[in-house]
CSV table of N, CA, C and O in Angstrom, one decimal:
chain,number,residue,atom,x,y,z
R,1,MET,N,-2.8,12.4,56.0
R,1,MET,CA,-2.4,13.0,57.1
R,1,MET,C,-2.0,12.1,58.1
R,1,MET,O,-2.3,10.9,58.2
R,2,SER,N,-0.8,12.3,58.9
R,2,SER,CA,-0.2,11.5,59.7
R,2,SER,C,-1.1,11.0,60.9
R,2,SER,O,-2.1,11.8,61.2
R,3,ILE,N,-0.9,10.0,61.6
R,3,ILE,CA,-1.7,9.6,62.7
R,3,ILE,C,-1.5,10.7,63.8
R,3,ILE,O,-2.6,11.0,64.5
R,4,SER,N,-0.4,11.0,64.0
R,4,SER,CA,-0.2,12.1,65.1
R,4,SER,C,-1.0,13.4,64.9
R,4,SER,O,-1.4,13.9,65.7
R,5,ARG,N,-1.0,13.8,63.6
R,5,ARG,CA,-1.8,15.1,63.3
R,5,ARG,C,-3.3,14.7,63.5
R,5,ARG,O,-4.0,15.6,63.8
R,6,ALA,N,-3.7,13.5,63.0
R,6,ALA,CA,-5.1,13.3,63.2
R,6,ALA,C,-5.5,13.2,64.6
R,6,ALA,O,-6.6,13.7,64.9
R,7,ILE,N,-4.7,12.6,65.4
R,7,ILE,CA,-5.1,12.6,66.9
R,7,ILE,C,-5.1,13.9,67.3
R,7,ILE,O,-6.1,14.3,68.2
R,8,THR,N,-4.1,14.9,67.1
R,8,THR,CA,-4.1,16.2,67.6
R,8,THR,C,-5.4,17.0,67.1
R,8,THR,O,-6.0,17.6,67.8
R,9,SER,N,-5.7,16.9,65.7
R,9,SER,CA,-6.9,17.6,65.2
R,9,SER,C,-8.1,17.0,66.0
R,9,SER,O,-9.0,18.1,66.3
R,10,LYS,N,-8.4,15.8,66.0
R,10,LYS,CA,-9.6,15.4,66.7
R,10,LYS,C,-9.7,15.8,68.3
R,10,LYS,O,-10.7,16.3,68.7
R,11,LEU,N,-8.6,15.7,68.9
R,11,LEU,CA,-8.5,16.2,70.3
R,11,LEU,C,-8.9,17.6,70.5
R,11,LEU,O,-9.6,18.1,71.3
R,12,GLN,N,-8.2,18.3,69.5
R,12,GLN,CA,-8.4,19.9,69.5
R,12,GLN,C,-9.9,20.1,69.3
R,12,GLN,O,-10.5,20.9,70.1
R,13,SER,N,-10.5,19.6,68.3
R,13,SER,CA,-11.9,20.0,68.0
R,13,SER,C,-12.9,19.4,68.9
R,13,SER,O,-14.0,20.1,69.2
R,14,ASN,N,-12.6,18.4,69.6
R,14,ASN,CA,-13.6,17.8,70.6
R,14,ASN,C,-13.5,18.3,72.0
R,14,ASN,O,-14.4,18.3,72.8
R,15,PHE,N,-12.2,18.5,72.4
R,15,PHE,CA,-12.1,19.1,73.9
R,15,PHE,C,-11.6,20.4,74.1
R,15,PHE,O,-11.7,20.9,75.1
R,16,LEU,N,-11.4,21.2,73.0
R,16,LEU,CA,-10.8,22.5,73.1
R,16,LEU,C,-9.9,22.8,74.3
R,16,LEU,O,-10.1,23.5,75.1
R,17,PRO,N,-8.8,22.0,74.3
R,17,PRO,CA,-7.9,22.0,75.4
R,17,PRO,C,-7.2,23.4,75.5
R,17,PRO,O,-6.9,24.0,74.5
R,18,SER,N,-6.8,23.6,76.7
R,18,SER,CA,-5.9,24.8,77.0
R,18,SER,C,-4.4,24.5,76.7
R,18,SER,O,-3.7,25.3,76.5
R,19,PHE,N,-4.2,23.1,76.7
R,19,PHE,CA,-2.9,22.6,76.4
R,19,PHE,C,-3.1,21.3,75.9
R,19,PHE,O,-4.0,20.3,76.4
R,20,LEU,N,-2.4,20.9,74.9
R,20,LEU,CA,-2.3,19.5,74.3
R,20,LEU,C,-1.1,19.1,73.6
R,20,LEU,O,-0.4,20.0,73.0
R,21,ASP,N,-0.5,18.0,74.2
R,21,ASP,CA,0.7,17.5,73.6
R,21,ASP,C,0.5,16.0,73.0
R,21,ASP,O,0.2,15.1,74.0
R,22,VAL,N,0.7,15.8,72.0
R,22,VAL,CA,0.7,14.3,71.5
R,22,VAL,C,2.2,13.8,71.1
R,22,VAL,O,2.8,14.5,70.3
R,23,VAL,N,2.6,12.9,71.7
R,23,VAL,CA,4.0,12.4,71.6
R,23,VAL,C,4.0,11.1,71.1
R,23,VAL,O,3.3,10.0,71.6
R,24,ASN,N,4.7,10.9,70.0
R,24,ASN,CA,4.8,9.6,69.4
R,24,ASN,C,6.0,8.9,70.0
R,24,ASN,O,7.1,9.4,69.9
R,25,GLU,N,5.6,7.9,70.9
R,25,GLU,CA,6.7,7.1,71.6
R,25,GLU,C,7.1,5.8,70.9
R,25,GLU,O,7.6,5.0,71.5
R,26,SER,N,6.7,5.5,69.6
R,26,SER,CA,6.9,4.5,68.9
R,26,SER,C,8.4,4.1,68.9
R,26,SER,O,8.9,2.9,69.0
R,27,TYR,N,9.3,5.0,68.8
R,27,TYR,CA,10.8,5.0,68.8
R,27,TYR,C,11.4,4.1,70.1
R,27,TYR,O,12.4,3.5,70.0
R,28,MET,N,10.5,4.1,71.2
R,28,MET,CA,10.8,3.4,72.3
R,28,MET,C,10.5,1.9,72.3
R,28,MET,O,10.8,1.2,73.1
R,29,HIS,N,10.0,1.4,71.2
R,29,HIS,CA,9.4,0.2,71.1
R,29,HIS,C,10.1,-0.7,69.9
R,29,HIS,O,10.7,-0.1,69.1
R,30,ASN,N,9.9,-2.0,69.9
R,30,ASN,CA,10.4,-2.8,68.6
R,30,ASN,C,9.4,-2.7,67.4
R,30,ASN,O,8.7,-3.7,67.2
R,31,VAL,N,9.5,-1.5,66.9
R,31,VAL,CA,8.8,-1.2,65.7
R,31,VAL,C,9.7,-0.7,64.6
R,31,VAL,O,10.6,-0.1,65.0
R,32,PRO,N,9.3,-0.8,63.4
R,32,PRO,CA,10.1,-0.1,62.3
R,32,PRO,C,10.2,1.5,62.5
R,32,PRO,O,9.3,2.0,62.9
R,33,LYS,N,11.4,1.9,62.1
R,33,LYS,CA,11.6,3.4,62.2
R,33,LYS,C,10.5,4.1,61.5
R,33,LYS,O,10.1,3.7,60.3
R,34,GLY,N,10.1,5.2,62.1
R,34,GLY,CA,9.0,6.1,61.4
R,34,GLY,C,7.6,5.7,61.8
R,34,GLY,O,6.7,6.2,61.3
R,35,SER,N,7.5,4.6,62.7
R,35,SER,CA,6.2,4.1,63.0
R,35,SER,C,5.3,5.1,63.7
R,35,SER,O,5.9,5.8,64.5
R,36,GLU,N,4.0,4.9,63.6
R,36,GLU,CA,3.1,5.6,64.5
R,36,GLU,C,2.2,4.8,65.2
R,36,GLU,O,1.0,4.5,64.9
R,37,THR,N,2.7,4.0,66.1
R,37,THR,CA,2.0,2.9,66.9
R,37,THR,C,1.8,3.2,68.4
R,37,THR,O,0.8,2.6,69.0
R,38,HIS,N,2.6,4.0,69.0
R,38,HIS,CA,2.6,4.2,70.4
R,38,HIS,C,2.6,5.7,70.6
R,38,HIS,O,3.6,6.4,70.4
R,39,PHE,N,1.5,6.1,71.4
R,39,PHE,CA,1.4,7.5,71.6
R,39,PHE,C,1.1,7.7,73.1
R,39,PHE,O,0.5,7.1,73.8
R,40,LYS,N,1.6,9.1,73.6
R,40,LYS,CA,1.2,9.5,74.9
R,40,LYS,C,0.5,10.9,74.6
R,40,LYS,O,1.1,11.8,73.9
R,41,VAL,N,-0.6,11.0,75.3
R,41,VAL,CA,-1.4,12.3,74.9
R,41,VAL,C,-1.6,12.9,76.2
R,41,VAL,O,-1.8,12.3,77.4
R,42,PHE,N,-1.1,14.2,76.4
R,42,PHE,CA,-1.2,15.1,77.6
R,42,PHE,C,-2.3,16.0,77.4
R,42,PHE,O,-1.9,16.9,76.4
R,43,ILE,N,-3.4,16.2,77.9
R,43,ILE,CA,-4.5,17.2,77.5
R,43,ILE,C,-5.0,17.8,78.8
R,43,ILE,O,-5.4,17.1,79.7
R,44,LEU,N,-5.1,19.2,78.7
R,44,LEU,CA,-5.9,19.8,79.8
R,44,LEU,C,-7.0,20.5,79.1
R,44,LEU,O,-6.9,21.2,78.1
R,45,SER,N,-8.2,20.3,79.8
R,45,SER,CA,-9.4,20.8,79.2
R,45,SER,C,-10.5,21.1,80.3
R,45,SER,O,-10.6,20.2,81.2
R,46,GLU,N,-11.3,22.1,80.1
R,46,GLU,CA,-12.3,22.5,81.1
R,46,GLU,C,-13.5,21.4,81.0
R,46,GLU,O,-14.3,21.2,81.9
R,47,LYS,N,-13.4,20.7,79.8
R,47,LYS,CA,-14.5,19.7,79.4
R,47,LYS,C,-14.4,18.6,80.3
R,47,LYS,O,-15.3,17.6,80.5
R,48,PHE,N,-13.3,18.4,81.1
R,48,PHE,CA,-13.0,17.3,82.1
R,48,PHE,C,-13.5,17.5,83.5
R,48,PHE,O,-13.6,16.7,84.4
R,49,VAL,N,-13.9,18.7,83.7
R,49,VAL,CA,-14.3,19.3,84.9
R,49,VAL,C,-15.5,18.3,85.5
R,49,VAL,O,-16.5,18.0,84.9
R,50,GLY,N,-15.5,17.9,86.7
R,50,GLY,CA,-16.5,16.9,87.3
R,50,GLY,C,-16.6,15.6,86.8
R,50,GLY,O,-17.3,14.8,87.2
R,51,LYS,N,-15.6,15.3,86.0
R,51,LYS,CA,-15.7,13.9,85.5
R,51,LYS,C,-14.5,13.0,86.1
R,51,LYS,O,-13.4,13.5,86.1
R,52,PRO,N,-14.8,11.8,86.4
R,52,PRO,CA,-13.7,10.9,86.9
R,52,PRO,C,-12.7,10.5,86.0
R,52,PRO,O,-13.1,10.5,84.7
R,53,LEU,N,-11.7,10.2,86.3
R,53,LEU,CA,-10.5,9.8,85.4
R,53,LEU,C,-11.0,8.8,84.2
R,53,LEU,O,-10.6,8.9,83.2
R,54,ILE,N,-11.7,7.7,84.8
R,54,ILE,CA,-12.0,6.7,83.8
R,54,ILE,C,-12.9,7.2,82.7
R,54,ILE,O,-12.9,6.9,81.6
R,55,LYS,N,-13.8,8.1,83.0
R,55,LYS,CA,-14.7,8.8,82.0
R,55,LYS,C,-13.9,9.7,81.1
R,55,LYS,O,-14.3,9.6,80.0
R,56,ARG,N,-13.0,10.4,81.6
R,56,ARG,CA,-12.0,11.2,80.6
R,56,ARG,C,-11.4,10.3,79.6
R,56,ARG,O,-11.2,10.6,78.6
R,57,HIS,N,-10.9,9.2,80.1
R,57,HIS,CA,-10.1,8.2,79.3
R,57,HIS,C,-10.9,7.7,78.3
R,57,HIS,O,-10.7,7.5,77.1
R,58,ARG,N,-12.2,7.3,78.7
R,58,ARG,CA,-13.2,6.7,77.7
R,58,ARG,C,-13.5,7.7,76.8
R,58,ARG,O,-13.7,7.2,75.5
R,59,GLU,N,-13.7,9.0,77.1
R,59,GLU,CA,-14.1,9.9,76.1
R,59,GLU,C,-12.8,10.3,75.0
R,59,GLU,O,-13.1,10.3,73.8
R,60,VAL,N,-11.8,10.2,75.5
R,60,VAL,CA,-10.6,10.3,74.7
R,60,VAL,C,-10.6,9.0,73.7
R,60,VAL,O,-10.3,9.3,72.5
R,61,ASN,N,-10.7,8.0,74.2
R,61,ASN,CA,-10.7,6.8,73.4
R,61,ASN,C,-11.8,6.7,72.6
R,61,ASN,O,-11.6,6.3,71.3
R,62,THR,N,-13.0,7.2,72.7
R,62,THR,CA,-14.1,7.2,71.9
R,62,THR,C,-13.8,8.2,70.7
R,62,THR,O,-14.0,7.8,69.5
R,63,VAL,N,-13.2,9.3,71.0
R,63,VAL,CA,-12.8,10.3,69.9
R,63,VAL,C,-11.8,9.6,69.1
R,63,VAL,O,-11.8,9.8,67.8
R,64,LEU,N,-10.9,8.8,69.5
R,64,LEU,CA,-9.8,8.2,68.7
R,64,LEU,C,-10.1,6.9,68.4
R,64,LEU,O,-9.2,6.1,68.0
R,65,ALA,N,-11.2,6.4,68.3
R,65,ALA,CA,-11.7,5.0,68.1
R,65,ALA,C,-11.2,4.6,66.7
R,65,ALA,O,-10.6,3.4,66.5
R,66,GLU,N,-11.2,5.4,65.5
R,66,GLU,CA,-10.7,5.0,64.3
R,66,GLU,C,-9.2,4.7,64.4
R,66,GLU,O,-8.7,3.8,63.7
R,67,GLU,N,-8.5,5.6,65.0
R,67,GLU,CA,-7.1,5.4,65.1
R,67,GLU,C,-6.8,4.2,66.0
R,67,GLU,O,-5.6,3.5,65.7
R,68,LEU,N,-7.3,3.9,67.0
R,68,LEU,CA,-7.2,2.8,67.9
R,68,LEU,C,-7.4,1.4,67.1
R,68,LEU,O,-6.9,0.4,67.5
R,69,GLN,N,-8.4,1.5,66.2
R,69,GLN,CA,-8.6,0.2,65.5
R,69,GLN,C,-7.9,0.2,64.1
R,69,GLN,O,-8.0,-1.0,63.4
R,70,SER,N,-6.9,1.0,63.7
R,70,SER,CA,-6.4,1.1,62.5
R,70,SER,C,-4.9,1.2,62.6
R,70,SER,O,-4.3,1.9,61.8
R,71,GLY,N,-4.3,0.8,63.7
R,71,GLY,CA,-2.8,1.0,63.8
R,71,GLY,C,-2.1,1.4,65.0
R,71,GLY,O,-1.1,1.2,65.3
R,72,VAL,N,-2.9,2.1,65.8
R,72,VAL,CA,-2.4,2.7,67.2
R,72,VAL,C,-2.4,1.5,68.2
R,72,VAL,O,-3.6,0.9,68.4
R,73,HIS,N,-1.3,1.0,68.5
R,73,HIS,CA,-1.2,-0.1,69.4
R,73,HIS,C,-1.3,0.1,70.8
R,73,HIS,O,-1.9,-0.4,71.6
R,74,ALA,N,-0.9,1.4,71.3
R,74,ALA,CA,-0.8,1.9,72.6
R,74,ALA,C,-1.0,3.3,72.7
R,74,ALA,O,-0.5,4.0,72.0
R,75,LEU,N,-1.9,3.6,73.8
R,75,LEU,CA,-2.2,5.1,74.0
R,75,LEU,C,-2.3,5.5,75.6
R,75,LEU,O,-3.0,4.8,76.2
R,76,SER,N,-1.1,6.1,75.8
R,76,SER,CA,-1.1,6.7,77.3
R,76,SER,C,-1.8,8.0,77.4
R,76,SER,O,-1.5,8.8,76.5
R,77,ILE,N,-2.7,8.2,78.3
R,77,ILE,CA,-3.5,9.4,78.3
R,77,ILE,C,-3.3,10.0,79.7
R,77,ILE,O,-3.4,9.4,80.8
R,78,VAL,N,-2.9,11.3,79.7
R,78,VAL,CA,-2.9,12.1,80.9
R,78,VAL,C,-3.9,13.2,80.6
R,78,VAL,O,-3.8,14.1,79.8
R,79,ALA,N,-5.1,13.2,81.4
R,79,ALA,CA,-6.2,14.1,81.0
R,79,ALA,C,-6.6,14.8,82.4
R,79,ALA,O,-7.1,14.2,83.2
R,80,LYS,N,-6.2,16.1,82.4
R,80,LYS,CA,-6.6,16.8,83.6
R,80,LYS,C,-7.2,18.1,83.3
R,80,LYS,O,-7.3,18.5,82.2
R,81,THR,N,-7.8,18.7,84.4
R,81,THR,CA,-8.5,20.0,84.3
R,81,THR,C,-7.3,21.0,84.5
R,81,THR,O,-6.3,20.6,85.0
R,82,PRO,N,-7.5,22.2,83.9
R,82,PRO,CA,-6.4,23.3,84.1
R,82,PRO,C,-6.3,23.5,85.7
R,82,PRO,O,-5.1,23.7,86.1
R,83,SER,N,-7.1,23.3,86.6
R,83,SER,CA,-7.0,23.6,87.9
R,83,SER,C,-6.2,22.4,88.6
R,83,SER,O,-5.5,22.7,89.5
R,84,GLN,N,-6.5,21.3,88.2
R,84,GLN,CA,-5.9,20.0,88.6
R,84,GLN,C,-4.3,20.1,88.2
R,84,GLN,O,-3.4,19.9,89.1
R,85,TRP,N,-4.0,20.7,87.0
R,85,TRP,CA,-2.6,20.8,86.7
R,85,TRP,C,-2.0,22.0,87.4
R,85,TRP,O,-0.8,21.8,87.8
R,86,GLU,N,-2.7,23.1,87.8
R,86,GLU,CA,-2.1,24.1,88.8
R,86,GLU,C,-1.8,23.5,90.1
R,86,GLU,O,-0.8,23.8,90.7
R,87,SER,N,-2.5,22.6,90.6
R,87,SER,CA,-2.3,22.0,91.9
R,87,SER,C,-1.4,21.0,91.9
R,87,SER,O,-0.7,20.4,93.0
R,88,ASP,N,-1.1,20.2,90.8
R,88,ASP,CA,-0.2,19.0,90.6
R,88,ASP,C,0.3,18.9,89.2
R,88,ASP,O,-0.3,18.2,88.5
R,89,PRO,N,1.4,19.8,88.9
R,89,PRO,CA,1.8,19.7,87.6
R,89,PRO,C,2.9,18.4,87.2
R,89,PRO,O,3.9,18.8,86.9
R,90,SER,N,2.5,17.2,87.5
R,90,SER,CA,3.3,16.2,87.4
R,90,SER,C,2.8,15.2,86.3
R,90,SER,O,1.6,15.0,86.3
R,91,VAL,N,3.6,14.7,85.5
R,91,VAL,CA,3.5,13.7,84.5
R,91,VAL,C,4.4,12.6,84.7
R,91,VAL,O,5.6,12.8,84.7
R,92,VAL,N,3.8,11.3,84.8
R,92,VAL,CA,4.7,10.2,85.0
R,92,VAL,C,5.5,9.8,83.7
R,92,VAL,O,4.8,9.8,82.6
R,93,LYS,N,6.7,9.6,83.7
R,93,LYS,CA,7.5,9.3,82.5
R,93,LYS,C,7.1,7.9,82.1
R,93,LYS,O,6.8,7.0,82.9
R,94,SER,N,7.1,7.8,80.7
R,94,SER,CA,6.5,6.3,80.2
R,94,SER,C,7.9,5.4,80.4
R,94,SER,O,8.9,5.7,80.3
R,95,PRO,N,7.5,4.2,80.9
R,95,PRO,CA,8.4,3.2,81.1
R,95,PRO,C,9.1,2.7,79.7
R,95,PRO,O,8.5,2.8,78.8
R,96,PRO,N,10.2,2.1,80.0
R,96,PRO,CA,10.9,1.5,78.7
R,96,PRO,C,10.1,0.2,78.2
R,96,PRO,O,9.5,-0.4,79.0
R,97,CYS,N,10.2,0.0,77.0
R,97,CYS,CA,9.6,-1.0,76.3
R,97,CYS,C,10.4,-2.5,77.0
R,97,CYS,O,11.6,-2.5,77.1
R,98,LEU,N,9.5,-3.4,77.2
R,98,LEU,CA,10.1,-4.7,77.7
R,98,LEU,C,10.1,-5.7,76.8
R,98,LEU,O,10.5,-6.8,77.1
R,99,GLY,N,10.0,-5.4,75.4
R,99,GLY,CA,10.2,-6.3,74.4
R,99,GLY,C,9.0,-7.1,73.9
R,99,GLY,O,9.1,-8.0,73.1
R,100,GLY,N,7.7,-6.7,74.4
R,100,GLY,CA,6.7,-7.5,74.0
R,100,GLY,C,6.6,-8.9,74.2
R,100,GLY,O,6.8,-9.4,75.4
R,101,SER,N,6.7,-9.6,73.2
R,101,SER,CA,6.7,-11.1,73.4
R,101,SER,C,7.9,-11.8,73.8
R,101,SER,O,8.1,-12.9,74.0
R,102,LYS,N,8.9,-11.0,74.0
R,102,LYS,CA,10.2,-11.3,74.5
R,102,LYS,C,10.2,-11.6,76.0
R,102,LYS,O,11.3,-12.0,76.5
R,103,LEU,N,9.1,-11.4,76.7
R,103,LEU,CA,9.2,-11.5,78.2
R,103,LEU,C,9.3,-12.9,78.6
R,103,LEU,O,8.9,-13.9,78.0
């Protein structure tokens, strides 16, 4: 199973999201073509109600611990409740890669 599919499956089963989008952003970075190393996750779930943003991120990171320890280099998380999305349907665009060690 691809890393992207594993991420999607785990998030679906753990958070029962009303919306989930897992985007492989590896192509934006200095990695071999077809890599699965950089992801952006956008997830709406009632399970986030009453939880601060840091707790939501920690929960997602815990669910994806295996992927984060075995190849996923970067994970951007947008974790909102459905009502938060209704009042503010914005997502910040990922910045371009700065070249890693080339800085």
